[in-house]
Short mmCIF file of C-alpha atoms in Angstrom, two decimals:
data_model
loop_
_atom_site.label_atom_id
_atom_site.label_comp_id
_atom_site.label_asym_id
_atom_site.label_seq_id
_atom_site.Cartn_x
_atom_site.Cartn_y
_atom_site.Cartn_z
CA MET A 1 16.53 90.72 124.06
CA ALA A 2 15.13 91.08 127.53
CA TYR A 3 12.32 93.55 128.08
CA SER A 4 11.44 95.07 131.42
CA ASP A 5 8.17 93.95 133.01
CA LYS A 6 6.71 97.42 132.49
CA VAL A 7 7.48 97.36 128.76
CA ILE A 8 5.88 93.93 128.49
CA ASP A 9 2.86 95.12 130.43
CA HIS A 10 2.33 98.10 128.11
CA TYR A 11 2.89 95.88 125.08
CA ASP A 12 0.40 93.27 126.28
CA ASN A 13 -2.12 95.82 127.56
CA PRO A 14 -1.52 99.09 125.77
CA ARG A 15 -3.39 102.01 127.37
CA ASN A 16 -5.46 104.48 125.37
CA VAL A 17 -5.17 102.87 121.96
CA GLY A 18 -7.28 104.51 119.30
CA SER A 19 -7.96 107.68 117.40
CA LEU A 20 -9.72 110.97 118.06
CA ASP A 21 -11.31 113.08 115.36
CA LYS A 22 -8.29 114.89 113.97
CA LYS A 23 -10.50 117.54 112.37
CA ALA A 24 -12.12 118.57 115.68
CA SER A 25 -10.92 121.94 116.97
CA ASP A 26 -10.34 120.63 120.50
CA VAL A 27 -8.09 117.80 119.26
CA GLY A 28 -4.35 118.06 118.62
CA THR A 29 -2.53 115.39 116.62
CA GLY A 30 1.17 114.59 116.61
CA LEU A 31 2.62 112.22 114.03
CA VAL A 32 6.33 111.59 114.46
CA GLY A 33 8.93 109.13 113.19
CA ALA A 34 9.18 107.48 109.79
CA PRO A 35 8.37 104.00 108.47
CA GLU A 36 11.91 103.61 107.09
CA CYS A 37 13.28 104.12 110.58
CA GLY A 38 11.04 101.41 111.94
CA ASP A 39 8.88 103.60 114.16
CA VAL A 40 5.97 105.97 113.70
CA MET A 41 3.90 107.34 116.56
CA LYS A 42 0.56 109.07 116.35
CA LEU A 43 -0.45 110.72 119.60
CA GLN A 44 -3.66 112.73 119.99
CA ILE A 45 -4.95 114.91 122.78
CA GLN A 46 -8.39 116.33 123.48
CA VAL A 47 -8.28 119.59 125.41
CA GLU A 48 -10.85 121.42 127.56
CA GLY A 49 -9.73 124.80 128.86
CA ASP A 50 -6.06 124.04 129.15
CA THR A 51 -6.48 120.51 130.50
CA ILE A 52 -5.84 117.37 128.46
CA VAL A 53 -9.03 115.42 129.10
CA ASP A 54 -8.31 112.53 126.75
CA ALA A 55 -5.33 111.08 124.94
CA LYS A 56 -5.04 108.30 122.35
CA PHE A 57 -2.16 106.75 120.48
CA LYS A 58 -1.27 104.35 117.71
CA THR A 59 2.31 103.22 117.17
CA PHE A 60 4.18 101.31 114.49
CA GLY A 61 7.40 100.25 116.12
CA CYS A 62 9.16 97.92 118.49
CA GLY A 63 7.82 96.95 121.91
CA SER A 64 9.69 99.80 123.56
CA ALA A 65 8.16 102.33 121.16
CA ILE A 66 4.68 100.98 121.85
CA ALA A 67 5.30 101.08 125.61
CA SER A 68 6.76 104.63 125.47
CA SER A 69 3.74 106.02 123.66
CA SER A 70 1.28 104.09 125.80
CA LEU A 71 2.94 105.46 128.93
CA ALA A 72 2.95 108.98 127.47
CA THR A 73 -0.82 108.96 126.99
CA GLU A 74 -1.27 107.67 130.53
CA TRP A 75 0.87 110.47 131.94
CA ILE A 76 -0.59 113.40 130.02
CA LYS A 77 -4.24 112.56 130.64
CA GLY A 78 -5.61 115.00 133.22
CA LYS A 79 -2.51 117.22 133.03
CA SER A 80 -2.51 120.82 131.91
CA ILE A 81 -0.85 121.52 128.61
CA ASN A 82 2.02 123.29 130.34
CA ASP A 83 2.61 120.35 132.69
CA ALA A 84 2.50 117.89 129.78
CA LEU A 85 5.20 119.89 128.04
CA LEU A 86 7.47 119.30 131.04
CA ILE A 87 7.53 115.52 130.54
CA THR A 88 10.98 114.48 129.33
CA ASN A 89 12.21 111.38 127.59
CA LYS A 90 14.47 110.70 130.57
CA GLU A 91 11.46 110.12 132.80
CA ILE A 92 10.11 107.64 130.26
CA VAL A 93 13.49 105.84 130.07
CA GLU A 94 13.56 105.54 133.86
CA GLU A 95 9.96 104.40 134.23
CA LEU A 96 10.31 101.70 131.55
CA SER A 97 13.96 100.81 132.25
CA LEU A 98 14.79 101.23 128.57
CA PRO A 99 18.27 100.11 127.48
CA PRO A 100 20.52 102.64 125.64
CA VAL A 101 19.60 101.31 122.16
CA LYS A 102 15.93 102.09 122.89
CA ILE A 103 16.35 105.65 124.11
CA HIS A 104 15.21 106.94 120.73
CA CYS A 105 11.78 105.42 121.47
CA SER A 106 11.42 107.68 124.49
CA VAL A 107 12.62 110.69 122.50
CA LEU A 108 9.97 109.94 119.93
CA ALA A 109 7.27 109.79 122.62
CA GLU A 110 8.35 113.17 123.99
CA ASP A 111 8.33 114.57 120.44
CA ALA A 112 4.84 113.14 119.91
CA ILE A 113 3.47 114.92 123.00
CA LYS A 114 5.03 118.20 121.88
CA ALA A 115 3.79 117.77 118.31
CA ALA A 116 0.22 117.07 119.46
CA ILE A 117 0.23 120.15 121.70
CA ALA A 118 1.72 122.29 118.93
CA ASP A 119 -0.99 121.10 116.57
CA TYR A 120 -3.70 121.92 119.13
CA LYS A 121 -2.22 125.39 119.72
CA ALA A 122 -1.97 126.09 116.00
CA LYS A 123 -5.64 125.23 115.63
CA ASN A 124 -6.62 127.44 118.55
CA VAL A 125 -4.61 130.60 118.09
CA LYS A 126 -6.21 133.30 120.24
CA VAL A 127 -7.05 136.27 118.12
CA MET B 1 2.97 69.67 120.90
CA LYS B 2 5.80 71.35 122.80
CA THR B 3 6.34 75.12 122.70
CA PRO B 4 8.28 77.17 121.82
CA ILE B 5 8.21 75.79 118.31
CA TYR B 6 11.52 75.93 116.47
CA LEU B 7 11.14 77.56 113.05
CA ASP B 8 14.67 78.81 112.55
CA TYR B 9 16.25 75.92 110.63
CA GLN B 10 18.39 78.29 108.53
CA ALA B 11 20.15 79.43 111.69
CA THR B 12 20.94 75.91 112.79
CA THR B 13 19.39 72.46 113.11
CA PRO B 14 19.27 69.97 115.97
CA VAL B 15 21.68 67.05 115.75
CA ASP B 16 19.73 64.05 114.49
CA ALA B 17 19.56 61.27 117.10
CA ARG B 18 21.12 58.82 114.62
CA VAL B 19 23.98 61.26 114.06
CA LEU B 20 24.63 61.62 117.77
CA GLU B 21 24.58 57.85 118.21
CA ALA B 22 27.19 57.43 115.48
CA MET B 23 29.40 60.10 117.09
CA LEU B 24 29.43 58.94 120.70
CA PRO B 25 31.94 56.05 120.50
CA TYR B 26 34.48 58.41 118.95
CA PHE B 27 34.68 60.57 122.06
CA THR B 28 35.71 57.84 124.46
CA GLU B 29 36.31 54.41 122.94
CA HIS B 30 37.75 55.34 119.54
CA PHE B 31 39.42 58.55 120.54
CA GLY B 32 42.55 58.18 118.41
CA ASN B 33 44.18 60.87 116.32
CA ALA B 34 43.43 60.23 112.67
CA ALA B 35 47.02 61.24 111.90
CA SER B 36 48.51 58.53 114.12
CA ARG B 37 49.60 56.12 111.42
CA ASN B 38 51.30 53.50 113.56
CA HIS B 39 48.70 52.03 115.90
CA PRO B 40 45.10 50.80 115.83
CA PHE B 41 43.69 53.84 117.65
CA GLY B 42 44.86 56.03 114.84
CA TRP B 43 43.75 53.55 112.17
CA LYS B 44 40.24 53.40 113.63
CA ALA B 45 39.99 57.19 113.63
CA GLU B 46 41.39 57.46 110.13
CA GLU B 47 38.93 54.87 108.88
CA ALA B 48 36.05 56.82 110.44
CA VAL B 49 37.25 60.04 108.81
CA ASP B 50 37.56 58.26 105.45
CA THR B 51 33.98 57.03 105.74
CA ALA B 52 32.78 60.53 106.62
CA ARG B 53 34.67 61.96 103.66
CA GLU B 54 33.06 59.36 101.39
CA GLU B 55 29.62 60.33 102.63
CA VAL B 56 30.19 64.05 102.09
CA ALA B 57 31.50 63.30 98.60
CA LYS B 58 28.50 61.11 97.74
CA LEU B 59 26.07 63.80 98.82
CA ILE B 60 27.63 66.43 96.56
CA GLY B 61 28.72 64.18 93.68
CA SER B 62 32.47 64.63 94.10
CA SER B 63 35.34 62.29 94.77
CA SER B 64 36.36 61.96 98.42
CA LYS B 65 39.80 63.34 97.51
CA GLU B 66 38.11 66.63 96.71
CA VAL B 67 36.69 67.13 100.21
CA VAL B 68 38.75 69.30 102.58
CA PHE B 69 37.41 69.33 106.12
CA THR B 70 37.21 72.68 107.90
CA SER B 71 35.59 74.12 111.01
CA GLY B 72 32.58 75.16 108.97
CA SER B 73 31.49 77.29 106.05
CA THR B 74 33.10 80.50 107.20
CA GLU B 75 36.54 78.90 107.30
CA ALA B 76 35.90 77.16 103.99
CA ILE B 77 34.98 80.51 102.40
CA ASN B 78 38.15 82.10 103.75
CA LEU B 79 40.24 79.25 102.39
CA ALA B 80 38.55 79.24 98.99
CA LEU B 81 38.65 82.96 98.31
CA LYS B 82 41.89 83.98 99.96
CA GLY B 83 43.57 80.73 98.93
CA ALA B 84 42.64 81.19 95.28
CA VAL B 85 43.69 84.83 95.21
CA GLU B 86 47.04 83.93 96.73
CA MET B 87 47.52 81.07 94.29
CA TYR B 88 46.39 82.72 91.08
CA GLY B 89 46.26 86.44 91.73
CA ASP B 90 50.02 87.01 91.75
CA SER B 91 52.65 86.10 89.24
CA ASP B 92 54.42 83.89 91.79
CA HIS B 93 52.38 80.77 91.16
CA GLY B 94 52.29 79.50 87.60
CA LYS B 95 49.16 80.56 85.79
CA VAL B 96 48.15 84.16 86.49
CA LYS B 97 44.44 84.76 86.38
CA GLY B 98 44.10 88.25 87.76
CA ARG B 99 42.55 89.79 90.84
CA HIS B 100 38.97 90.56 89.84
CA ILE B 101 36.15 88.81 91.73
CA ILE B 102 32.45 88.89 90.90
CA THR B 103 29.97 88.36 93.72
CA SER B 104 26.55 89.67 94.73
CA LEU B 105 25.15 92.00 97.36
CA VAL B 106 23.00 89.25 98.88
CA GLU B 107 25.86 86.97 99.91
CA HIS B 108 26.32 85.91 103.50
CA LYS B 109 28.54 88.25 105.49
CA ALA B 110 31.23 85.56 105.48
CA VAL B 111 31.69 86.07 101.73
CA LEU B 112 31.16 89.84 101.78
CA ASP B 113 33.63 90.38 104.61
CA VAL B 114 36.28 88.20 102.96
CA CYS B 115 35.76 90.17 99.74
CA LYS B 116 36.23 93.42 101.65
CA HIS B 117 39.46 92.02 103.07
CA LEU B 118 40.63 91.06 99.59
CA GLU B 119 39.81 94.52 98.27
CA LYS B 120 42.24 95.94 100.83
CA ASN B 121 44.81 93.53 99.44
CA GLY B 122 44.61 94.72 95.89
CA CYS B 123 41.60 92.78 94.58
CA ASP B 124 38.85 94.41 92.59
CA VAL B 125 35.40 93.12 93.53
CA THR B 126 32.17 93.62 91.57
CA TYR B 127 29.06 93.35 93.74
CA LEU B 128 26.07 92.54 91.57
CA THR B 129 22.62 93.78 92.54
CA PRO B 130 20.14 90.90 92.24
CA ASP B 131 16.64 91.22 90.83
CA LYS B 132 13.79 92.00 93.22
CA THR B 133 13.46 88.32 94.11
CA GLY B 134 17.11 88.16 95.15
CA ARG B 135 18.29 86.22 92.09
CA VAL B 136 21.40 86.86 90.00
CA SER B 137 21.21 86.04 86.28
CA VAL B 138 23.73 84.45 83.93
CA GLU B 139 23.54 87.60 81.78
CA GLN B 140 24.58 89.77 84.72
CA ILE B 141 27.59 87.57 85.35
CA ALA B 142 28.52 87.58 81.67
CA GLU B 143 28.36 91.37 81.56
CA ALA B 144 30.52 91.73 84.66
CA MET B 145 33.28 89.40 83.41
CA ARG B 146 36.61 90.92 82.43
CA GLU B 147 39.97 89.74 81.15
CA ASP B 148 41.33 89.65 84.69
CA THR B 149 38.35 87.97 86.36
CA LEU B 150 39.67 85.29 88.67
CA MET B 151 36.51 84.04 90.29
CA VAL B 152 32.75 84.23 90.57
CA ALA B 153 31.56 83.71 94.17
CA LEU B 154 27.83 83.16 94.61
CA ILE B 155 25.40 81.83 97.15
CA TRP B 156 23.30 78.85 96.04
CA GLY B 157 20.29 79.12 98.33
CA ASN B 158 20.05 82.40 100.19
CA ASN B 159 20.06 82.07 103.97
CA GLU B 160 17.66 84.95 104.57
CA ILE B 161 15.15 84.65 101.76
CA GLY B 162 15.71 81.14 100.37
CA THR B 163 16.10 82.27 96.74
CA ILE B 164 18.02 79.74 94.63
CA ASN B 165 20.49 81.07 92.05
CA PRO B 166 20.88 79.47 88.58
CA ILE B 167 24.13 77.78 89.62
CA ARG B 168 24.47 75.24 86.79
CA GLU B 169 24.08 77.89 84.07
CA ILE B 170 26.44 80.33 85.74
CA GLY B 171 28.93 77.50 86.26
CA ALA B 172 28.83 76.65 82.56
CA LEU B 173 29.60 80.26 81.71
CA CYS B 174 32.49 80.34 84.17
CA HIS B 175 34.03 77.24 82.65
CA GLU B 176 33.60 78.59 79.15
CA LYS B 177 35.47 81.74 80.22
CA ASP B 178 38.06 79.88 82.31
CA VAL B 179 36.94 81.61 85.51
CA LEU B 180 36.84 79.82 88.87
CA PHE B 181 33.38 79.27 90.31
CA PHE B 182 32.94 79.31 94.08
CA VAL B 183 29.52 78.44 95.46
CA ASP B 184 28.29 78.99 99.01
CA GLY B 185 26.30 75.80 99.41
CA THR B 186 25.70 76.17 103.15
CA GLN B 187 21.90 76.30 102.92
CA ALA B 188 21.49 74.25 99.75
CA VAL B 189 23.51 71.08 100.38
CA GLY B 190 21.31 68.39 101.87
CA LYS B 191 18.17 70.36 101.01
CA ILE B 192 18.14 70.28 97.19
CA PRO B 193 19.95 68.03 94.67
CA VAL B 194 23.61 68.99 94.43
CA ASP B 195 26.08 67.53 91.92
CA VAL B 196 29.24 69.61 91.79
CA TYR B 197 30.29 68.17 88.41
CA ALA B 198 26.94 68.51 86.65
CA ASP B 199 26.55 71.92 88.29
CA ASN B 200 29.95 73.11 87.02
CA ILE B 201 31.27 74.08 90.44
CA ASP B 202 34.98 74.43 91.26
CA LEU B 203 34.82 75.29 94.94
CA MET B 204 31.90 74.90 97.36
CA CYS B 205 31.55 75.30 101.10
CA LEU B 206 29.16 73.35 103.26
CA SER B 207 28.40 73.11 106.96
CA ALA B 208 27.32 70.15 109.10
CA HIS B 209 25.10 72.00 111.55
CA LYS B 210 22.75 73.19 108.80
CA MET B 211 21.93 69.57 107.99
CA TYR B 212 21.35 67.92 111.37
CA GLY B 213 25.03 67.41 112.09
CA PRO B 214 27.13 68.97 114.85
CA LYS B 215 28.35 72.57 114.95
CA GLY B 216 32.00 73.32 114.29
CA VAL B 217 32.65 71.16 111.24
CA GLY B 218 32.19 71.72 107.56
CA ALA B 219 34.01 71.21 104.31
CA LEU B 220 35.32 72.82 101.19
CA PHE B 221 34.94 70.97 97.90
CA VAL B 222 38.05 71.61 95.81
CA ARG B 223 37.80 70.31 92.24
CA ARG B 224 40.67 68.12 91.08
CA ARG B 225 40.00 67.69 87.39
CA GLN B 226 38.94 69.90 84.50
CA PRO B 227 40.17 72.17 85.98
CA ARG B 228 42.37 71.09 88.88
CA VAL B 229 41.99 73.88 91.42
CA ARG B 230 44.91 74.70 93.69
CA LEU B 231 44.75 76.83 96.80
CA VAL B 232 47.28 78.35 99.15
CA SER B 233 46.50 77.09 102.64
CA GLN B 234 45.39 79.63 105.21
CA ILE B 235 46.10 77.48 108.28
CA ASP B 236 49.56 75.93 108.27
CA GLY B 237 51.14 73.34 110.52
CA GLY B 238 51.23 69.58 110.10
CA GLY B 239 50.00 69.36 106.56
CA HIS B 240 46.63 67.75 107.27
CA GLU B 241 43.94 67.71 104.56
CA ARG B 242 46.46 67.46 101.74
CA GLY B 243 48.24 70.50 103.08
CA MET B 244 45.22 72.71 102.57
CA ARG B 245 44.10 72.85 106.18
CA SER B 246 46.34 71.82 109.03
CA GLY B 247 45.10 70.88 112.47
CA THR B 248 44.08 67.62 114.12
CA LEU B 249 40.78 66.45 112.72
CA ASN B 250 37.69 66.64 114.91
CA VAL B 251 36.93 62.95 114.49
CA PRO B 252 33.66 62.63 116.44
CA SER B 253 32.13 65.64 114.72
CA LEU B 254 33.31 64.48 111.32
CA VAL B 255 31.71 61.09 111.96
CA GLY B 256 28.52 63.02 112.71
CA PHE B 257 28.95 65.13 109.59
CA GLY B 258 29.26 61.97 107.48
CA GLU B 259 26.21 60.37 109.04
CA ALA B 260 24.24 63.61 108.59
CA CYS B 261 25.19 63.62 104.90
CA ARG B 262 24.13 60.00 104.51
CA LEU B 263 20.71 60.73 106.04
CA CYS B 264 20.24 63.80 103.84
CA ARG B 265 21.20 61.84 100.72
CA GLU B 266 18.97 58.86 101.46
CA ASN B 267 15.95 60.98 102.37
CA LEU B 268 16.44 63.97 100.07
CA GLU B 269 13.31 63.60 97.97
CA LYS B 270 11.11 62.70 100.91
CA GLU B 271 12.37 65.64 102.95
CA MET B 272 12.06 68.08 100.07
CA ALA B 273 8.42 67.05 99.69
CA HIS B 274 7.86 67.30 103.44
CA THR B 275 9.36 70.76 103.94
CA THR B 276 7.99 72.21 100.70
CA GLY B 277 4.51 70.98 101.63
CA LEU B 278 4.70 72.59 105.05
CA ARG B 279 6.06 75.85 103.64
CA VAL B 280 3.19 76.07 101.17
CA ARG B 281 0.72 75.22 103.93
CA LEU B 282 2.14 77.90 106.25
CA GLU B 283 2.02 80.63 103.62
CA ALA B 284 -1.49 79.69 102.46
CA ARG B 285 -2.87 79.68 106.00
CA ILE B 286 -1.36 83.09 106.75
CA ARG B 287 -2.56 84.60 103.48
CA ALA B 288 -6.09 83.28 104.01
CA SER B 289 -6.44 85.54 107.06
CA LEU B 290 -4.15 88.50 106.39
CA ASP B 291 -3.88 90.99 103.54
CA GLU B 292 -0.74 92.90 102.55
CA VAL B 293 1.61 89.98 103.11
CA HIS B 294 4.65 90.14 100.80
CA LEU B 295 6.96 87.27 99.89
CA ASN B 296 10.64 88.17 100.04
CA GLY B 297 12.21 85.70 97.69
CA ASN B 298 11.57 83.93 94.41
CA ALA B 299 8.38 81.86 94.47
CA ASP B 300 9.64 79.68 91.60
CA HIS B 301 13.14 79.16 92.95
CA LEU B 302 12.94 78.78 96.69
CA LEU B 303 14.67 76.52 99.19
CA PRO B 304 12.09 73.99 100.38
CA GLY B 305 12.17 75.06 104.04
CA CYS B 306 12.60 78.82 103.85
CA LEU B 307 9.78 81.35 103.85
CA ASN B 308 10.45 85.06 104.32
CA LEU B 309 7.37 87.25 104.59
CA SER B 310 6.85 90.94 105.25
CA PHE B 311 3.71 91.97 107.10
CA ALA B 312 3.07 95.52 105.99
CA TYR B 313 2.34 98.16 108.66
CA VAL B 314 3.72 95.97 111.47
CA GLU B 315 7.26 96.33 112.82
CA GLY B 316 9.22 93.09 113.01
CA GLU B 317 10.55 93.31 116.52
CA SER B 318 7.14 94.05 117.99
CA LEU B 319 5.80 91.08 116.02
CA LEU B 320 8.54 88.86 117.43
CA MET B 321 7.79 90.16 120.91
CA GLY B 322 4.22 89.00 120.50
CA ILE B 323 5.17 85.48 119.47
CA ASN B 324 8.58 84.74 120.93
CA ASN B 325 7.22 82.78 123.84
CA SER B 326 5.71 80.30 121.41
CA LEU B 327 7.70 80.58 118.15
CA ALA B 328 11.42 80.77 117.42
CA VAL B 329 11.82 82.69 114.14
CA SER B 330 14.09 85.42 112.76
CA SER B 331 13.42 88.95 111.57
CA GLY B 332 15.12 91.21 109.05
CA SER B 333 14.18 94.13 111.24
CA ALA B 334 16.91 96.49 112.31
CA CYS B 335 15.99 96.27 115.93
CA THR B 336 16.72 92.56 116.21
CA SER B 337 20.31 92.89 115.07
CA ALA B 338 23.25 94.60 116.69
CA SER B 339 23.77 96.85 113.66
CA LEU B 340 20.42 98.70 113.83
CA GLU B 341 20.35 98.43 110.04
CA PRO B 342 17.69 96.42 108.28
CA SER B 343 18.85 93.29 106.44
CA HIS B 344 21.44 93.98 103.71
CA VAL B 345 19.81 91.23 101.64
CA LEU B 346 16.36 92.82 101.61
CA ARG B 347 17.92 96.22 100.90
CA ALA B 348 19.87 94.88 97.93
CA MET B 349 16.65 93.40 96.53
CA GLY B 350 15.05 96.82 96.66
CA VAL B 351 12.65 95.98 99.48
CA GLY B 352 11.82 99.29 101.14
CA ASP B 353 13.13 99.80 104.65
CA ASP B 354 9.56 99.88 105.95
CA LEU B 355 8.85 96.37 104.62
CA ALA B 356 12.32 95.18 105.60
CA HIS B 357 11.49 96.16 109.17
CA SER B 358 8.35 94.02 108.86
CA SER B 359 10.00 90.81 107.68
CA ILE B 360 9.95 87.44 109.38
CA ARG B 361 11.88 84.36 108.25
CA PHE B 362 10.26 81.00 108.92
CA GLY B 363 12.63 78.03 108.70
CA ILE B 364 11.00 74.64 108.34
CA GLY B 365 12.90 71.39 108.78
CA ARG B 366 12.99 67.66 109.23
CA ASN B 367 11.13 67.64 112.53
CA THR B 368 8.49 70.25 111.75
CA THR B 369 4.88 69.00 111.76
CA GLU B 370 1.61 70.19 110.23
CA GLU B 371 0.29 70.88 113.71
CA GLU B 372 3.26 73.14 114.46
CA VAL B 373 2.92 75.03 111.19
CA ASP B 374 -0.79 75.63 111.78
CA PHE B 375 -0.12 76.80 115.31
CA ALA B 376 2.60 79.14 114.05
CA ALA B 377 0.35 80.59 111.36
CA ASP B 378 -2.41 81.24 113.91
CA ARG B 379 -0.06 82.99 116.34
CA ILE B 380 1.25 85.17 113.51
CA ILE B 381 -2.23 86.00 112.32
CA GLU B 382 -3.54 87.04 115.72
CA THR B 383 -0.43 89.07 116.55
CA VAL B 384 -0.33 90.86 113.19
CA LYS B 385 -4.02 91.71 113.54
CA ARG B 386 -3.52 93.05 117.04
CA LEU B 387 -0.50 95.15 116.00
CA ARG B 388 -2.27 96.48 112.92
CA ASP B 389 -5.05 97.71 115.19
CA LEU B 390 -2.25 99.56 116.98
CA SER B 391 -0.57 100.78 113.80
CA PRO B 392 -1.04 104.36 112.59
CA LEU B 393 0.27 103.24 109.19
CA TYR B 394 -2.45 100.62 108.77
CA GLU B 395 -5.06 103.20 109.76
CA MET B 396 -3.68 105.66 107.21
CA ALA B 397 -3.59 102.99 104.51
CA LEU B 398 -7.23 102.10 105.22
CA GLU B 399 -8.09 105.81 104.89
CA GLY B 400 -6.54 105.67 101.43
CA ILE B 401 -3.48 107.74 102.28
CA ASP B 402 -0.47 106.90 100.13
CA LEU B 403 2.23 106.41 102.74
CA SER B 404 4.99 107.21 100.28
CA SER B 405 3.46 110.67 99.75
CA VAL B 406 3.67 111.56 103.45
CA GLU B 407 6.54 113.79 104.50
CA TRP B 408 7.88 111.86 107.46
CA ALA B 409 9.92 113.50 110.15
CA GLY B 410 12.71 110.95 110.16
CA HIS B 411 15.04 110.73 113.11
#
């Protein structure tokens, strides 16, 4: 199977690999996918005000899944929460030139961003 | 050492240089049709085919009259299964045996798909679930047998996991119960000792390209005594191969097939020792540096050159992506196949889908060296380590989280 150069680049040099303290109140964690399906993404954000100041990921999955989550962290860093929520899987597909069978990887990355933000919001409900 | 290193010998093998040399004159100089009975061109071709047939027979312990040449294993399987059902399943042809077939869930698709076809045509097929090492037992076969059982169809050495079935014992049971025994010998012939009479086999397919011969030729062993097995041909026209398979014989490739069989027979013990040694070396080197490596297969009954391992917490396609510039191997991962389903063999063995996605098959063969195996192990080790650092599952496992207790949001 041929991978695009961008997928290979993210696979060879994944950006923002790692973990943030999931217990910290300024950190939101999204864990999406399932091992049986062959992909699991963990995406974490650290938020100051409403800006995502740091993002980390770890992914179990194919090269396209790794690249999608790596790209997602790159894109959301420095964005406001509301802007991050606007990122769609289509943009990821286009940027990485993912073939149709790999579109689910981009969907998973979008889900991971949304799940991390939802987790952060749940932790920081304004009273 | 040249890269990429070929470790996919279950998929196919290179044609041995000695095999190619034997074939070449039969393309140009001795190009006759083996069925041309009235001139020397035909005689020369026929003589070459006879020699090839002798060599195939010697390798499997049959008589040369029991070897029917085909285009490969898939065709031989079609002829054996469909041909037997047509011959014995109806009341039209002498002895009626019935239309029940026993096979297993870990067969090659060629057998499973033919069985599905036969089911549509009124056959009843029992698909046995193997044990967790992929092996079917004599007891399971005995339990599945019925009054109307026509045939047991089983793989000898599994193409994905290398597990070897207890063929001789199952064959003895079949003969005791007067049931035909078909064996898929594609991966076993030329790799382990095969003696169709001692092993109680009635029908067996084999393929040249799995044993350093050319692609596109194979054979079906059809037993001629105790019992004499008769089949209805599936390809008609001209009556070649004793009427069981018409079509002009592919003389050059059959010459190659014969030579490949001779080389396998003469070097069997040496090659078994060579490939087994390298397989053990590869597994030991990987295990010395990585934890959570699972063998898919039966450690006590394994084809010499087949090693299927699952690397927990790492997805197979991403692992292949990390090594495919330097190693040619296969994966049971969904993503590497068109079907998007993990391997049906690993599933049938009860390997979880997560580990099935993490499986890699290493195929070791005649030309593999210690240096290549060590290089392969090192590439695997470094890539698995790198991907585990990237894996949320490995992180969770290290934290002591039981992954099976997590409620995953599947998609």
